[in-house]
Short mmCIF file of C-alpha atoms in Angstrom, two decimals:
data_model
loop_
_atom_site.label_atom_id
_atom_site.label_comp_id
_atom_site.label_asym_id
_atom_site.label_seq_id
_atom_site.Cartn_x
_atom_site.Cartn_y
_atom_site.Cartn_z
CA MET J 257 0.00 0.00 0.00
CA SER J 258 1.43 3.38 -0.92
CA ALA J 259 2.03 5.99 1.79
CA ALA J 260 -0.52 8.75 2.14
CA ALA J 261 0.43 12.08 0.67
CA PRO J 262 1.39 14.75 3.23
CA SER J 263 -1.34 17.18 4.21
CA PRO J 264 -1.14 20.57 2.47
CA CYS J 265 -1.60 22.09 5.95
CA ALA J 266 0.62 19.82 8.01
CA ILE J 267 1.99 21.39 11.20
CA THR J 268 5.64 20.43 11.61
CA GLU J 269 6.87 21.52 15.03
CA SER J 270 9.79 23.97 14.95
CA ARG J 271 9.77 23.88 11.14
CA ALA J 272 6.65 24.73 9.17
CA ILE J 273 2.91 24.99 8.70
CA GLY J 274 2.00 23.77 5.26
CA GLY J 275 4.59 25.00 2.81
CA VAL J 276 5.61 28.02 4.91
CA ARG J 277 8.82 27.16 6.74
CA ILE J 278 10.71 28.85 9.57
CA SER J 279 13.71 30.85 8.19
CA MET J 280 12.10 30.85 4.73
CA ASP J 281 12.50 33.93 2.56
CA VAL J 282 9.47 36.18 3.11
CA LYS J 283 8.88 36.77 -0.59
CA ALA J 284 8.81 33.03 -1.21
CA ALA J 285 6.42 32.57 1.73
CA LEU J 286 4.03 35.23 0.42
CA THR J 287 4.06 33.53 -2.97
CA LEU J 288 2.51 30.53 -1.20
CA THR J 289 0.13 32.39 1.11
CA GLY J 290 -0.99 35.08 -1.30
CA PRO J 291 -0.98 38.82 -0.53
CA PRO J 292 -1.37 39.59 3.20
CA LEU J 293 -4.66 40.93 4.51
CA MET J 294 -2.71 43.45 6.59
CA GLN J 295 0.83 44.09 7.72
CA ARG J 296 2.43 46.24 10.40
CA VAL J 297 5.95 46.98 11.56
CA GLN J 298 7.13 46.54 15.15
CA GLY J 299 10.79 47.36 15.61
CA GLN J 300 12.78 45.17 13.24
CA GLN J 301 9.91 42.77 12.66
CA ILE J 302 7.06 42.77 10.16
CA ILE J 303 3.81 41.04 11.11
CA TYR J 304 1.54 39.76 8.35
CA ALA J 305 -2.14 38.83 8.76
CA LEU J 306 -2.76 35.97 6.33
CA ARG J 307 -5.65 34.17 4.69
CA PRO J 308 -6.60 30.68 5.89
CA PRO J 309 -5.25 28.15 6.53
CA TRP J 310 -2.58 30.43 8.02
CA SER J 311 -3.46 33.27 10.37
CA GLN J 312 -0.28 35.25 11.09
CA MET J 313 3.37 35.32 10.09
CA THR J 314 6.22 37.22 11.72
CA ALA J 315 9.37 38.01 9.77
CA GLU J 316 12.67 39.60 10.71
CA TYR J 317 15.45 40.61 8.31
CA GLY J 318 13.45 39.10 5.45
CA ARG J 319 13.11 35.65 7.05
CA VAL J 320 10.10 33.91 8.61
CA GLN J 321 10.44 33.69 12.41
CA ARG J 322 6.97 32.48 13.47
CA ILE J 323 3.91 31.15 11.68
CA SER J 324 0.48 30.38 13.15
CA THR J 325 -2.86 28.88 12.14
CA ARG J 326 -6.44 28.73 13.43
CA SER J 327 -7.67 26.34 10.74
CA PRO J 328 -9.03 22.95 11.93
CA ALA J 329 -7.61 21.42 8.74
CA CYS J 330 -4.06 21.93 10.03
CA ARG J 331 -2.67 19.07 12.15
CA THR J 332 0.59 17.86 13.66
CA ALA J 333 1.88 14.33 13.07
CA THR J 334 0.05 13.29 16.27
CA GLY J 335 -3.22 14.85 15.12
CA ILE J 336 -3.13 18.02 17.23
CA GLY J 337 -4.51 21.22 15.73
CA PRO J 338 -7.15 23.93 16.17
CA GLY J 339 -10.24 22.32 17.67
CA SER J 340 -8.34 19.53 19.47
CA PRO J 341 -9.38 18.93 23.10
CA ALA J 342 -6.99 20.11 25.81
CA GLU J 343 -6.74 16.50 27.06
CA ALA J 344 -5.37 15.44 23.67
CA VAL J 345 -2.70 18.15 23.88
CA ARG J 346 -1.55 16.93 27.29
CA ALA J 347 -1.38 13.36 26.06
CA ALA J 348 0.48 14.26 22.86
CA TYR J 349 3.14 16.28 24.71
CA ALA J 350 3.40 14.20 27.89
CA ALA J 351 7.06 13.44 27.15
CA ALA J 352 8.04 17.02 26.24
CA ALA J 353 11.23 18.20 27.92
CA ALA J 354 9.56 21.35 29.19
CA SER J 355 6.29 23.21 29.02
CA VAL J 356 5.17 26.65 30.14
CA ALA J 357 1.48 27.16 30.95
CA THR J 358 0.26 30.73 31.31
CA ALA J 359 -3.27 31.61 32.36
CA VAL J 360 -4.79 34.37 30.23
CA HIS J 361 -8.12 36.12 30.73
CA ASP J 362 -9.86 34.03 28.10
CA GLY J 363 -8.03 30.72 28.29
CA GLU J 364 -4.60 29.16 28.73
CA LEU J 365 -1.41 29.47 26.72
CA VAL J 366 0.73 26.31 26.65
CA SER J 367 4.18 26.63 25.11
CA PHE J 368 6.71 23.85 24.47
CA PRO J 369 9.97 25.78 23.93
CA PHE J 370 12.07 22.71 23.09
CA ASN J 371 9.48 21.43 20.62
CA GLY J 372 9.04 24.78 18.88
CA VAL J 373 5.27 24.96 19.23
CA ALA J 374 2.75 26.91 21.32
CA LEU J 375 -0.99 26.35 21.66
CA LEU J 376 -3.64 28.81 22.80
CA ILE J 377 -6.48 26.90 24.48
CA ARG J 378 -9.91 28.45 24.92
CA GLY J 379 -13.04 26.73 26.16
CA GLY J 380 -11.17 23.45 26.59
CA ARG J 381 -10.03 23.31 22.94
CA VAL J 382 -7.09 24.53 20.88
CA ASP J 383 -7.77 27.91 19.30
CA THR J 384 -4.40 28.76 17.72
CA VAL J 385 -1.21 26.82 16.97
CA GLU J 386 2.04 28.72 16.47
CA VAL J 387 5.34 27.27 15.25
CA PHE J 388 8.74 28.80 15.96
CA GLU J 389 12.37 27.70 16.09
CA ALA J 390 12.85 25.37 19.05
CA GLU J 391 15.25 26.16 21.87
CA SER J 392 18.27 23.86 22.15
CA LEU J 393 18.72 21.63 25.17
CA ALA J 394 22.09 22.50 26.73
CA ALA J 395 24.63 19.70 26.82
CA SER J 396 25.53 18.50 30.28
CA GLY J 397 29.28 18.77 29.64
CA ARG J 398 29.82 15.24 30.96
CA PRO J 399 30.62 12.51 28.40
CA VAL J 400 28.01 9.82 28.20
CA GLY J 401 29.28 6.31 27.56
CA PRO J 402 27.52 3.82 25.35
CA ARG J 403 24.61 1.95 26.84
CA THR J 404 25.15 -1.61 27.85
CA ALA J 405 23.39 -3.97 25.51
CA GLY J 406 19.93 -4.69 26.78
CA ALA J 407 20.01 -1.84 29.30
CA PRO J 408 16.92 0.35 29.20
CA ALA J 409 17.31 3.86 27.87
CA PRO J 410 17.46 6.48 30.63
CA ARG J 411 14.27 8.43 31.18
CA ALA J 412 14.38 12.03 30.12
CA THR J 413 14.40 14.46 33.02
CA PRO J 414 12.05 17.40 32.48
CA VAL J 415 14.00 20.62 32.11
CA PRO J 416 12.22 23.64 33.59
CA ALA J 417 11.96 26.63 31.34
CA PRO J 418 14.35 29.34 32.58
CA ALA J 419 12.87 32.60 33.82
CA ALA J 420 14.75 34.66 31.26
CA TRP J 421 12.37 37.62 31.51
CA MET J 422 10.83 39.38 34.49
CA ILE J 423 8.27 42.18 34.79
CA ARG J 424 9.07 44.71 37.52
CA GLY J 425 7.87 48.04 38.88
CA LEU J 426 4.30 47.57 37.73
CA ALA J 427 2.09 50.63 38.39
CA ALA J 428 -1.30 51.84 37.19
CA ARG J 429 -3.29 55.05 37.46
CA VAL J 430 -6.48 56.49 36.02
CA GLU J 431 -6.43 59.88 34.29
CA GLY J 432 -9.91 60.93 33.24
CA THR J 433 -11.30 57.84 31.54
CA THR J 434 -7.91 56.37 30.60
CA LEU J 435 -6.06 53.61 32.46
CA ILE J 436 -2.29 54.06 32.21
CA VAL J 437 -0.08 51.06 33.03
CA THR J 438 3.69 51.45 33.31
CA GLY J 439 6.53 49.16 34.26
CA SER J 440 9.85 47.67 33.26
CA VAL J 441 11.16 44.29 32.10
CA GLU J 442 14.49 42.60 32.76
CA ASN J 443 16.11 40.42 30.11
CA ARG J 444 18.30 37.57 31.31
CA GLY J 445 18.23 35.77 27.98
CA ARG J 446 19.19 36.63 24.43
CA PRO J 447 18.51 40.04 22.84
CA LEU J 448 14.90 40.19 21.71
CA SER J 449 12.25 42.66 20.57
CA VAL J 450 9.26 42.39 22.89
CA TYR J 451 5.95 44.08 23.68
CA VAL J 452 3.38 43.94 26.47
CA GLU J 453 -0.29 43.04 26.15
CA ILE J 454 -2.42 44.75 28.83
CA THR J 455 -5.92 43.54 29.69
CA ALA J 456 -8.19 45.45 32.10
CA LEU J 457 -10.70 43.31 34.04
CA ASP J 458 -14.00 44.63 35.38
CA LEU J 459 -15.60 43.73 38.72
CA ARG J 460 -16.95 40.50 37.20
CA GLY J 461 -13.51 39.44 35.98
CA GLN J 462 -14.39 40.04 32.34
CA ALA J 463 -12.17 41.88 29.89
CA ALA J 464 -13.06 45.58 29.84
CA GLY J 465 -10.35 46.70 27.42
CA THR J 466 -6.99 45.72 25.96
CA ALA J 467 -3.96 47.54 24.62
CA ASP J 468 -0.45 46.77 23.44
CA GLY J 469 2.60 48.70 24.56
CA ALA J 470 6.04 48.74 22.97
CA VAL J 471 9.05 47.99 25.18
CA ASP J 472 11.98 50.34 24.71
CA PRO J 473 14.80 49.82 23.70
CA VAL J 474 14.34 47.57 20.69
CA PRO J 475 15.67 44.94 21.06
CA VAL J 476 16.17 44.67 24.83
CA PRO J 477 19.85 43.67 25.25
CA VAL J 478 21.16 40.81 27.38
CA GLY J 479 21.11 41.89 31.03
CA GLY J 480 19.29 45.05 30.03
CA THR J 481 16.10 46.70 31.19
CA GLY J 482 13.25 47.89 29.01
CA ARG J 483 10.38 50.21 29.89
CA PHE J 484 6.80 50.34 28.68
CA GLU J 485 3.62 52.38 28.93
CA ALA J 486 0.19 51.35 27.67
CA ARG J 487 -3.14 53.21 27.72
CA ILE J 488 -6.65 51.78 27.74
CA VAL J 489 -9.74 53.98 27.34
CA LEU J 490 -12.22 52.69 29.92
CA ASP J 491 -15.95 52.31 29.51
CA ASP J 492 -16.51 50.99 33.04
CA VAL J 493 -14.79 50.57 36.40
CA VAL J 494 -11.97 48.00 36.57
CA ARG J 495 -10.29 46.48 39.61
CA ARG J 496 -7.56 44.28 38.14
CA TYR J 497 -5.33 44.15 35.10
CA THR J 498 -2.91 41.64 33.60
CA VAL J 499 0.37 42.25 31.79
CA VAL J 500 1.69 39.61 29.38
CA LEU J 501 5.15 40.00 27.84
CA ARG J 502 5.43 38.52 24.35
CA PRO J 503 8.01 38.43 21.55
CA THR J 504 7.20 41.11 19.00
CA GLY J 505 4.88 39.70 16.38
CA ALA J 506 3.83 36.67 18.44
CA ILE J 507 0.23 36.15 19.49
CA THR J 508 0.77 33.18 21.80
CA GLY J 509 4.32 33.04 23.15
CA ALA J 510 4.38 34.46 26.70
CA LEU J 511 7.76 35.33 28.20
CA ALA J 512 6.37 36.59 31.52
CA GLU J 513 3.05 37.56 33.07
CA GLN J 514 2.02 39.64 36.05
CA ALA J 515 -1.23 41.03 37.47
CA GLY J 516 -2.03 44.20 39.39
CA GLU J 517 -4.94 45.61 41.37
CA LEU J 518 -6.42 49.10 41.39
CA ARG J 519 -7.52 50.48 44.74
CA GLY J 520 -9.72 53.48 45.48
CA LEU J 521 -12.83 53.62 43.37
CA GLN J 522 -13.06 57.41 43.60
CA GLN J 523 -10.42 57.71 40.87
CA PHE J 524 -13.02 56.25 38.48
CA THR J 525 -15.44 59.16 38.99
CA PRO J 526 -15.10 60.42 35.37
CA VAL J 527 -15.78 56.87 34.14
CA VAL J 528 -18.92 56.50 36.28
CA LEU J 529 -20.13 59.96 35.23
CA LYS J 530 -20.26 58.74 31.63
CA LYS J 531 -22.46 55.82 32.71
CA LEU J 532 -25.12 57.98 34.43
CA GLN J 533 -28.22 58.93 32.43
CA VAL J 534 -30.36 61.85 33.64
CA THR J 535 -33.95 62.58 32.60
CA VAL J 536 -36.15 65.51 33.71
CA THR J 537 -39.95 65.44 33.64
CA PRO J 538 -41.82 68.75 34.25
CA LEU J 539 -45.11 68.54 36.16
CA ALA J 540 -47.77 71.16 36.93
CA ASN J 541 -49.99 72.16 39.88
CA PRO J 542 -47.69 72.88 41.57
CA ALA J 543 -44.84 73.41 39.15
CA ARG J 544 -42.14 70.87 39.88
CA LEU J 545 -39.49 68.71 38.24
CA VAL J 546 -38.97 64.96 38.63
CA ILE J 547 -35.29 64.09 38.14
CA GLU J 548 -34.40 60.45 37.47
CA VAL J 549 -30.81 59.16 37.34
CA ARG J 550 -30.05 55.70 35.95
CA ASN J 551 -26.75 54.06 36.95
CA GLY J 552 -25.32 52.11 34.02
CA SER J 553 -22.04 51.29 35.77
CA THR J 554 -21.08 48.15 37.70
CA VAL J 555 -20.52 49.99 41.00
CA ALA J 556 -22.94 51.41 43.55
CA VAL J 557 -23.31 55.18 43.72
CA SER J 558 -23.77 56.59 47.23
CA GLY J 559 -25.04 59.96 46.04
CA VAL J 560 -25.50 62.18 43.00
CA THR J 561 -25.90 65.94 42.73
CA VAL J 562 -27.76 67.19 39.66
CA ALA J 563 -27.83 70.77 38.40
CA VAL J 564 -31.24 71.59 36.90
CA GLU J 565 -32.01 74.59 34.71
CA ALA J 566 -35.67 75.26 33.93
CA THR J 567 -37.33 77.89 31.77
CA THR J 568 -40.59 79.00 33.42
CA ARG J 569 -43.49 81.33 32.68
CA CYS J 570 -45.88 83.05 35.07
CA PHE J 571 -48.48 85.83 34.89
CA LEU J 572 -48.00 89.12 36.70
CA SER J 573 -51.13 91.28 37.08
CA TYR J 574 -51.00 95.07 37.33
CA PRO J 575 -53.38 97.47 39.13
CA ARG J 576 -55.95 98.78 36.69
CA PRO J 577 -55.46 102.48 35.99
CA SER J 578 -59.12 102.73 34.98
CA PRO J 579 -62.00 100.36 34.42
CA ILE J 580 -61.54 98.27 31.29
CA PRO J 581 -64.64 97.34 29.34
CA GLY J 582 -65.22 93.60 29.42
CA GLY J 583 -63.35 93.09 32.67
CA ASN J 584 -60.05 91.94 31.11
CA ILE J 585 -57.14 91.41 33.50
CA TYR J 586 -54.38 93.93 33.07
CA GLY J 587 -50.86 92.39 33.20
CA ARG J 588 -48.23 90.38 31.29
CA PHE J 589 -46.42 87.04 31.15
CA ILE J 590 -42.95 86.79 32.71
CA VAL J 591 -40.45 84.24 31.33
CA ASP J 592 -37.62 83.37 33.69
CA THR J 593 -34.76 80.87 34.11
CA VAL J 594 -34.58 78.97 37.39
CA THR J 595 -31.61 76.85 38.53
CA ARG J 596 -31.52 74.27 41.29
CA LEU J 597 -29.06 71.78 42.77
CA VAL J 598 -30.91 68.54 43.49
CA ALA J 599 -29.58 65.66 45.60
CA VAL J 600 -30.47 62.17 44.33
CA PRO J 601 -30.36 59.21 46.77
CA PRO J 602 -28.00 56.18 46.43
CA ILE J 603 -28.29 54.05 43.30
CA ALA J 604 -27.39 50.36 42.96
CA PRO J 605 -25.51 49.10 39.87
CA GLY J 606 -27.95 49.00 36.98
CA GLY J 607 -30.65 50.73 39.07
CA SER J 608 -32.21 54.17 39.17
CA ALA J 609 -33.38 56.75 41.71
CA GLN J 610 -35.61 59.83 41.64
CA ALA J 611 -35.78 63.21 43.33
CA THR J 612 -38.31 66.05 43.06
CA ALA J 613 -37.68 69.79 42.93
CA THR J 614 -40.61 72.15 43.54
CA LEU J 615 -40.33 75.49 41.75
CA ALA J 616 -41.62 78.92 42.70
CA ALA J 617 -41.68 82.20 40.82
CA ARG J 618 -38.89 84.53 41.88
CA LEU J 619 -41.12 87.58 41.30
CA GLU J 620 -43.68 88.16 44.03
CA GLY J 621 -47.23 88.13 42.75
CA CYS J 622 -46.41 86.16 39.62
CA VAL J 623 -48.97 83.35 39.41
CA ASP J 624 -49.83 80.30 37.30
CA LEU J 625 -46.18 79.16 37.10
CA LEU J 626 -45.56 76.81 34.18
CA VAL J 627 -42.36 74.94 33.20
CA LEU J 628 -41.69 75.47 29.51
CA SER J 629 -38.48 73.40 29.30
CA ALA J 630 -35.84 71.88 31.54
CA LYS J 631 -32.40 70.30 31.29
CA ALA J 632 -30.09 68.68 33.82
CA ARG J 633 -26.53 67.46 34.24
CA VAL J 634 -24.64 65.59 36.94
CA VAL J 635 -22.17 67.85 38.72
CA ASP J 636 -21.04 65.49 41.47
CA VAL J 637 -21.06 61.75 42.10
CA ARG J 638 -19.88 59.75 45.09
CA ILE J 639 -18.91 56.12 44.57
CA ALA J 640 -19.48 53.56 47.32
CA ASP J 641 -16.15 51.80 48.02
#
């Protein structure tokens, strides 16, 4: 029986996905993949978004450094590929010399540095497979004699992945509605261009925003320190954030990861202000305003102050200088602008509260007060820690 032909989308660890090989000339690779959907430059690397079955390719100095796929048609020799169960991954790589598992906000990243492959697992299944040049296992320096005939082969001892990179000095602050995360990284490995991926997590632990930040200098030298700053525009209050350090152009390879916590909810006041909706309803007899504030944020509000501006009209009668035939009232309408500061009671997340402001004419003797129009805005909010 003849051997089966190789799959056009075979994943070969440390070497290739389909016909695109690691260290291949970029022009030759793009001849196979077709024109990229998008490309961007990060430092000395160019990142290409590709059509299926590939998903992304990273090149440096004109050579392919990393290639990834999200296509279920792509498989390794052991049958692992996008869509494979996490249990199958563990079984297929049970004998791997080393593995690095990193928890991310939407799954788990499992990298096998000495196999040259990384897998992003989401919902218990492989989402993305990335191939890169495998790290070399260091020789022990001690000569190994030939095995005695019939003696069993020694079992491989798992080699822990070295902590070549570290994230230090992590700090975060909120300016207006922007979260700013800063920090530094230490490189104890080879020179490499890297970036950080920041994810802000809301009170429910769900992603509330992400941003990438370049690490300077590029590349970070051996024994050197790089610094980064990333900004995320917030739409809601966040309490935690994660920082993942990756090689430039990689979507799965994590060099280091760290998490931080934000304390003091009052710094999120501008964010909560954007989530408050105010409505004003004018009522008559007597003239008054009903102010309703709806809290669209995920935190409780202990109090809100609303500034209300209403345009009113009343009738001011004058003494009659002489009898008027028909008995008509002598006077005129007065239009005025009235402002009030109204305190609204505490509001639960997703809830609403109301307050009422009764109006009176500022001019004595002006009767039949009527609200023609009204508008309101929140001028102060207090967040319940």
